[in-house]
PDB file of C-alpha atoms in Angstrom:
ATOM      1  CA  UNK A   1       0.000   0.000   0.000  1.00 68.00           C
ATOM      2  CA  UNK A   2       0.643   3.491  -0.101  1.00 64.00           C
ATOM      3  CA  UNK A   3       1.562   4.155   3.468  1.00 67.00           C
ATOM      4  CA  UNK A   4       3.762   1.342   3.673  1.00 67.00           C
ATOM      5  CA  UNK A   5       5.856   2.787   1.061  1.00 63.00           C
ATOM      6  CA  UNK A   6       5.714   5.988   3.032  1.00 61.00           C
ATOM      7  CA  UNK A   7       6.545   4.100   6.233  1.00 65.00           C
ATOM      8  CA  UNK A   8       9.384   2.620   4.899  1.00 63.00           C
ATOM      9  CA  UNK A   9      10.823   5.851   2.984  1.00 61.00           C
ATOM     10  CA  UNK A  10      14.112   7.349   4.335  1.00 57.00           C
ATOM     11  CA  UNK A  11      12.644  10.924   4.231  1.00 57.00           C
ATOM     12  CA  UNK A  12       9.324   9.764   6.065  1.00 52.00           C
ATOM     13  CA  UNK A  13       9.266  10.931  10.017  1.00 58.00           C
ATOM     14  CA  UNK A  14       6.762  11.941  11.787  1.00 60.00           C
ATOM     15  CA  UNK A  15       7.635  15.645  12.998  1.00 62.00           C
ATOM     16  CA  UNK A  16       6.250  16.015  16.726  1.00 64.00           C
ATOM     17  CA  UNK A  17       4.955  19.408  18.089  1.00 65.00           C
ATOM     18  CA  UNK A  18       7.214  21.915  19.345  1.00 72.00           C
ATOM     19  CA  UNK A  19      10.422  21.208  17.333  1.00 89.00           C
ATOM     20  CA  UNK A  20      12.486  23.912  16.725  1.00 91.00           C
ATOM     21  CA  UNK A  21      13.600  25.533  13.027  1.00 92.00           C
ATOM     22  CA  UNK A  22      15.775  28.118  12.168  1.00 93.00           C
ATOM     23  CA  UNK A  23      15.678  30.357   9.696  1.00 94.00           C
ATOM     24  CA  UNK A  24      18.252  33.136   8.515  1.00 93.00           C
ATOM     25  CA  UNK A  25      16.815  35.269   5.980  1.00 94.00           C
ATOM     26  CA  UNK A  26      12.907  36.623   6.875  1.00 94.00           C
ATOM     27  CA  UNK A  27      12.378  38.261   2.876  1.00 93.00           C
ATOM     28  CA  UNK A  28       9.653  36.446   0.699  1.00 94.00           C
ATOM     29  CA  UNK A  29      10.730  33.100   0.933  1.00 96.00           C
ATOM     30  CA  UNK A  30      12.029  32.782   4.926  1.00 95.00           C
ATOM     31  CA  UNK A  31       8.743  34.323   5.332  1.00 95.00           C
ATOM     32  CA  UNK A  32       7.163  31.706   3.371  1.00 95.00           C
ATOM     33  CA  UNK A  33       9.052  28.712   5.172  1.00 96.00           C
ATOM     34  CA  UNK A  34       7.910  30.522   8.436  1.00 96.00           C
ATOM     35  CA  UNK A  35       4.258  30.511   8.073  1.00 95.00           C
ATOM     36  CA  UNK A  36       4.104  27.163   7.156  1.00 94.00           C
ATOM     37  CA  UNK A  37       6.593  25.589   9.558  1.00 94.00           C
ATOM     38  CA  UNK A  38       4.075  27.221  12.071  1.00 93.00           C
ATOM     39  CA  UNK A  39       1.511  25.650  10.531  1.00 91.00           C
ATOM     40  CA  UNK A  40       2.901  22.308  11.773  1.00 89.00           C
ATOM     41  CA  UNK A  41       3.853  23.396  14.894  1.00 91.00           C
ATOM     42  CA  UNK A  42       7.252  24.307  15.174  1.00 92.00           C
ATOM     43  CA  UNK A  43       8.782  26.884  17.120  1.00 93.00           C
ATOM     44  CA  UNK A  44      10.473  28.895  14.636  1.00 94.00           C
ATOM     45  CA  UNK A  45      13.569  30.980  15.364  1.00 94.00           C
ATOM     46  CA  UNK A  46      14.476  33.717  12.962  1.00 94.00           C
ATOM     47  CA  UNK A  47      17.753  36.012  12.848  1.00 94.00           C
ATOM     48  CA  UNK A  48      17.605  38.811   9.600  1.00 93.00           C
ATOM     49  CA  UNK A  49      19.567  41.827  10.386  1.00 93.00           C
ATOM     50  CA  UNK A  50      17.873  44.125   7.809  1.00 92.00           C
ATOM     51  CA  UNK A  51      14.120  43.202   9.091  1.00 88.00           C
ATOM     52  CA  UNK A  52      12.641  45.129  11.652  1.00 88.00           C
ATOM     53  CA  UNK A  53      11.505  42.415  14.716  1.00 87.00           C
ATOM     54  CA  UNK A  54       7.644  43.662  14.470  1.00 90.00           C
ATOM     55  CA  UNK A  55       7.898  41.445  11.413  1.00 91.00           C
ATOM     56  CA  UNK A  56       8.702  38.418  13.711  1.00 90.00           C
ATOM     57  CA  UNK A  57       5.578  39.378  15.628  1.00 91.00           C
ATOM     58  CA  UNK A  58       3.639  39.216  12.641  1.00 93.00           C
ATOM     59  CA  UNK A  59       4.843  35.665  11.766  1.00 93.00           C
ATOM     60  CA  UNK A  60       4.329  34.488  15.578  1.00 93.00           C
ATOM     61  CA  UNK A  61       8.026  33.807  15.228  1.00 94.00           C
ATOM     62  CA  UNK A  62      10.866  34.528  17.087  1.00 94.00           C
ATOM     63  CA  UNK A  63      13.732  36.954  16.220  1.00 94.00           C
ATOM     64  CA  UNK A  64      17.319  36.280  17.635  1.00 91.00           C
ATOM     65  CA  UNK A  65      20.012  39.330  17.777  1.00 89.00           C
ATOM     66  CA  UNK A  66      22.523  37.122  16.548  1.00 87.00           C
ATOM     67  CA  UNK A  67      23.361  34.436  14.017  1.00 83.00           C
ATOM     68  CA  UNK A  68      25.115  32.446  16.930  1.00 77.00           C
ATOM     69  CA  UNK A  69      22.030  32.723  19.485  1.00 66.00           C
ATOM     70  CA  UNK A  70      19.559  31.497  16.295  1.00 60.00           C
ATOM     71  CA  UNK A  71      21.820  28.310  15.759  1.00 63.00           C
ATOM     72  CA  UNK A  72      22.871  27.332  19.218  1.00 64.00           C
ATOM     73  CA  UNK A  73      18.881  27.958  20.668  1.00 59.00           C
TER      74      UNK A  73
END
């Protein structure tokens, strides 16, 4: 069936609420990646210098002040 073949694929895992994705980069498609990563219920971390953090708040996601504290959170 189907969702053996699924099952058995390399790729397939089930993703469990609350994991954690980062993002560098919040223009069209970080933004993009954001929404819908929230959309399966990750916690999304964001770091983009050049956009302002109300964006962040927009997207329900949230900003870092640095590139290390969005990688090492």
């Amino acid at each position: 069936t189907i969702e053996d073949i699924v099952e058995a694929s390399p790729c397939s895992r089930r993703i469990s609420s609350g994991e954690v994705l980062g993002i560098i980069g919040l223009g069209q498609v970080g933004s993009l990646v954001a929404v819908r990563a929230k959309a399966f219920g990750f916690r999304v971390l964001a770091y983009d210098p050049y956009i302002q953090k109300r964006l962040g708040t927009i997207l329900g996601v949230e900003m870092c002040d640095s590139l290390e504290v969005s990688i090492t959170d």
